[in-house]
PDB file of C-alpha atoms in Angstrom:
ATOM      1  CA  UNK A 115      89.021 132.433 157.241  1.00 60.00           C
ATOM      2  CA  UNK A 116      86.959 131.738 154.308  1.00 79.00           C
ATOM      3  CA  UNK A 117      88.896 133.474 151.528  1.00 81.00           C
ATOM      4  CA  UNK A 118      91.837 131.538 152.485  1.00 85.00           C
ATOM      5  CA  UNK A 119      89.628 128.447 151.885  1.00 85.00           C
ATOM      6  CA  UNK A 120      88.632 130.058 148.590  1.00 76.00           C
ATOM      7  CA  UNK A 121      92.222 130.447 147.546  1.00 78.00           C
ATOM      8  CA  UNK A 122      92.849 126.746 148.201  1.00 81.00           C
ATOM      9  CA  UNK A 123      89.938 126.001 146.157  1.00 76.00           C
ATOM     10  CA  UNK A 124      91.202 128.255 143.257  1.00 76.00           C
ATOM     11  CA  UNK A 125      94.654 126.758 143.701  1.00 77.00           C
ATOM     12  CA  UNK A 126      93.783 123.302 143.723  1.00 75.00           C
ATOM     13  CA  UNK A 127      91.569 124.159 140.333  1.00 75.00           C
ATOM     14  CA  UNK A 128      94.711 126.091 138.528  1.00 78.00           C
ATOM     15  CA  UNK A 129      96.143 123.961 135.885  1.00 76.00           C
ATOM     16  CA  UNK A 130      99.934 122.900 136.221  1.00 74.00           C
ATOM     17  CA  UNK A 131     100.791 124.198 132.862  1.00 79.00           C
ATOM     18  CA  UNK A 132      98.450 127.272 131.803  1.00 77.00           C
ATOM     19  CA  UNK A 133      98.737 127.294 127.857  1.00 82.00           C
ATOM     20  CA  UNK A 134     101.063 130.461 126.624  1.00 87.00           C
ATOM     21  CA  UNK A 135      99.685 132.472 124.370  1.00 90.00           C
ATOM     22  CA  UNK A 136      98.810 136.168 123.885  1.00 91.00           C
ATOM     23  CA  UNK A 137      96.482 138.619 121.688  1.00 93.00           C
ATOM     24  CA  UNK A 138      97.010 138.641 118.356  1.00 92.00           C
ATOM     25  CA  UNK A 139      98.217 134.515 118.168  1.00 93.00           C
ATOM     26  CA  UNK A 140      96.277 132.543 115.978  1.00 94.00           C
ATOM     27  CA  UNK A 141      95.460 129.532 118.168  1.00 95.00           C
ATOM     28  CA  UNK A 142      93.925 126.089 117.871  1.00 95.00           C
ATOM     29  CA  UNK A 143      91.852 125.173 120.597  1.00 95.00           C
ATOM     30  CA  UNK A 144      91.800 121.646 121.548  1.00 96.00           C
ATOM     31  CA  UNK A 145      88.054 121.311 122.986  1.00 94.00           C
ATOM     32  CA  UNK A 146      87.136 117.944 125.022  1.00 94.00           C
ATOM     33  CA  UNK A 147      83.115 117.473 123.688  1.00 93.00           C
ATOM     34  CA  UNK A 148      80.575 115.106 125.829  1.00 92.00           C
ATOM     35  CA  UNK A 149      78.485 113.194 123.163  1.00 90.00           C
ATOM     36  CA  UNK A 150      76.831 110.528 126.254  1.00 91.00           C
ATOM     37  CA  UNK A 151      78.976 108.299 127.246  1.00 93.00           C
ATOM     38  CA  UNK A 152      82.033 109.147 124.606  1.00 94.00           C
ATOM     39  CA  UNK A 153      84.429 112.085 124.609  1.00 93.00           C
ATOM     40  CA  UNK A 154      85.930 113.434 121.865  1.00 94.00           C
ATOM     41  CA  UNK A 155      88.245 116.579 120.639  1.00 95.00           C
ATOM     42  CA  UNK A 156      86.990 119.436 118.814  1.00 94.00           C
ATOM     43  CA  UNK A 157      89.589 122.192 117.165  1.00 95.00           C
ATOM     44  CA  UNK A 158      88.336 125.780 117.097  1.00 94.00           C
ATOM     45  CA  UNK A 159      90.866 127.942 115.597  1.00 95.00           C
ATOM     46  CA  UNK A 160      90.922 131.375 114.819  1.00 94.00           C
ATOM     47  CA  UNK A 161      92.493 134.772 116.659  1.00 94.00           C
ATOM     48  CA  UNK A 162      92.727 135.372 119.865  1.00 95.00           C
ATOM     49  CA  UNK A 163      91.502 139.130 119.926  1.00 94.00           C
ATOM     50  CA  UNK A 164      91.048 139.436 123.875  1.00 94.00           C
ATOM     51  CA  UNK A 165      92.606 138.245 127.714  1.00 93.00           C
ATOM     52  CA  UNK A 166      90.569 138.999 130.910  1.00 93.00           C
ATOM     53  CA  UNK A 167      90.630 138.163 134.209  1.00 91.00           C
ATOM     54  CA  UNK A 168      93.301 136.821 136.745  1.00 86.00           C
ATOM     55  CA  UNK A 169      93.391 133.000 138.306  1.00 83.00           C
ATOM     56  CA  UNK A 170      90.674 131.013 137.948  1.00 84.00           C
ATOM     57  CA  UNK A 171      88.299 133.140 136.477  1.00 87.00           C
ATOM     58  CA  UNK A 172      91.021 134.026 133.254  1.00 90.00           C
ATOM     59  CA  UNK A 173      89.366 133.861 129.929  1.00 93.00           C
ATOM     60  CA  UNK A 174      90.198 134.320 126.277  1.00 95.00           C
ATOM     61  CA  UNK A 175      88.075 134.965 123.506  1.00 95.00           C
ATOM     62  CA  UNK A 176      88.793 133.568 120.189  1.00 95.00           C
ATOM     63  CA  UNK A 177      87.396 134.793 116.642  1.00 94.00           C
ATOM     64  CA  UNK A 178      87.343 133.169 113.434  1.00 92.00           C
ATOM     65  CA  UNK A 179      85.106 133.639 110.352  1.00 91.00           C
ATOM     66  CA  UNK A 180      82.937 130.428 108.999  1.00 89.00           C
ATOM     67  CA  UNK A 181      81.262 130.997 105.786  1.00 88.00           C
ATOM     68  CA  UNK A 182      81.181 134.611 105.702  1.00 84.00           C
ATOM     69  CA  UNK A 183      79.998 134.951 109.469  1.00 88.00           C
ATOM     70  CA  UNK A 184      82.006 135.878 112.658  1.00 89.00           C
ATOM     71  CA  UNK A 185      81.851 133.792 115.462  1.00 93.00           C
ATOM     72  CA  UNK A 186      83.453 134.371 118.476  1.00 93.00           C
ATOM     73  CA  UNK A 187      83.926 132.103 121.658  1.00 93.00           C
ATOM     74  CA  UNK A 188      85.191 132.807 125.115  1.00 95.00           C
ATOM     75  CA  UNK A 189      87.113 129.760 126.870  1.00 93.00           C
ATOM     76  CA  UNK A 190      88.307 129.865 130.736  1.00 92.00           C
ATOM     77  CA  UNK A 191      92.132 128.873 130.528  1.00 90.00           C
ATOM     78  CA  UNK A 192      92.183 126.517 133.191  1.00 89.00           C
ATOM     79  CA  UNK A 193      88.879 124.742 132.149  1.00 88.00           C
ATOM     80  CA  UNK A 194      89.693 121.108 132.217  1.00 88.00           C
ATOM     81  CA  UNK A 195      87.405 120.868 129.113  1.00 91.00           C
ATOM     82  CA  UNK A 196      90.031 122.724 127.209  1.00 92.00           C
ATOM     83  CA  UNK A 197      92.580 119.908 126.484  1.00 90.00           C
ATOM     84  CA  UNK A 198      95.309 122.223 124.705  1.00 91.00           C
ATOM     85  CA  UNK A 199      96.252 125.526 122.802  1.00 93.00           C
ATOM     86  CA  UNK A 200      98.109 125.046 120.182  1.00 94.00           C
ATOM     87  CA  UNK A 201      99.732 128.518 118.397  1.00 94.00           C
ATOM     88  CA  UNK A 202      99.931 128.169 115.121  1.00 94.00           C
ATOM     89  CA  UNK A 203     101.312 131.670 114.324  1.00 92.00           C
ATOM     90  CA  UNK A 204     102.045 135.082 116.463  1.00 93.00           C
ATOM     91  CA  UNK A 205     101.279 138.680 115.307  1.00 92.00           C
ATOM     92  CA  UNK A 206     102.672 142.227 115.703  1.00 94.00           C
ATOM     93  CA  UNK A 207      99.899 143.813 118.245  1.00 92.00           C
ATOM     94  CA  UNK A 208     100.021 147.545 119.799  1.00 93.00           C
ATOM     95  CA  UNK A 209      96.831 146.794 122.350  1.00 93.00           C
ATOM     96  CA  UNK A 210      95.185 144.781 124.476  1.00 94.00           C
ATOM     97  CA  UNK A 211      91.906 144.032 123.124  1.00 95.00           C
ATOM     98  CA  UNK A 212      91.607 143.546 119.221  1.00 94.00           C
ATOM     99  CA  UNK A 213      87.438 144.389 119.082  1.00 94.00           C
ATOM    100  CA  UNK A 214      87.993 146.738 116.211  1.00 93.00           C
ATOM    101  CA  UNK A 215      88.736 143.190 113.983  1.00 91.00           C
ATOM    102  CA  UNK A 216      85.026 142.687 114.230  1.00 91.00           C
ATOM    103  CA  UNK A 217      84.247 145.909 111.777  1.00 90.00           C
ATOM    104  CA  UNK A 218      86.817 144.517 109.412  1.00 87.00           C
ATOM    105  CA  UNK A 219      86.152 141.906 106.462  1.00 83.00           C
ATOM    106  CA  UNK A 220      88.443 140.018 104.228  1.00 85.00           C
ATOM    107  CA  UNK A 221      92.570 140.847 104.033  1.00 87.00           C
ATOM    108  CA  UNK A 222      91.470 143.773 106.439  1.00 88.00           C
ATOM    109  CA  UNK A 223      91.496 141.403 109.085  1.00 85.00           C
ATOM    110  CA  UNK A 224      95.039 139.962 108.296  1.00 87.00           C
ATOM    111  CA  UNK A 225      97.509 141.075 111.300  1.00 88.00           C
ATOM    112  CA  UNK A 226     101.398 141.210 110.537  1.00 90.00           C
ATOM    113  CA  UNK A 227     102.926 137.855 111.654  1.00 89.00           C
ATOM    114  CA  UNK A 228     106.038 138.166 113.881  1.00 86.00           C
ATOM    115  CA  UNK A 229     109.133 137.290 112.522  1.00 82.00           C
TER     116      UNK A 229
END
């Protein structure tokens, strides 16, 4: 009785349209920021070097260098603080998770674009 409540929950949270993207995609993400009583967007872009989790609980982590520095940041999918993912180019990936980009530095960290 109370996981089908749960899955109602989960379904009613699910967005309509789930973002398509996959590892390896160089993604903007379109992030809705509370500053008091305004909203505005902030962009993150960078790779997307890992998926997890099914449903609800899905999450992508995203990895970009600023000034020299990694900085990585996980995002649930169907967050409604995530207002869109735009793909701004897809690469040529053998795996799932891309963690080994972490131990790399300059053109190392270049992945073949998809043609």
């Amino acid at each position: 009785m109370s996981r089908e409540i749960l899955d109602k929950v989960a379904q009613s949270s699910l967005k309509a349209e789930a973002p398509k993207f996959s590892v390896g995609d160089t993604v903007d993400v379109h992030c809705l920021i509370m500053e008091g009583e305004k909203t505005r967007t902030q962009i993150f872009s960078g790779t997307v070097i890992a998926r997890s989790g099914r449903g609800v609980n899905e999450m992508f982590t995203v990895r970009r260098i600023v000034s020299g520095e990694g900085v990585e940041r996980k995002f649930p999918v169907h967050s409604p603080k995530i207002a869109k993912v735009d793909v701004k180019r897809s690469a040529i990936v053998r795996r799932a998770k891309l963690y080994y980009l972490r131990d790399r530095s300059g053109k190392a960290t270049k992945l073949t674009e998809k043609r």
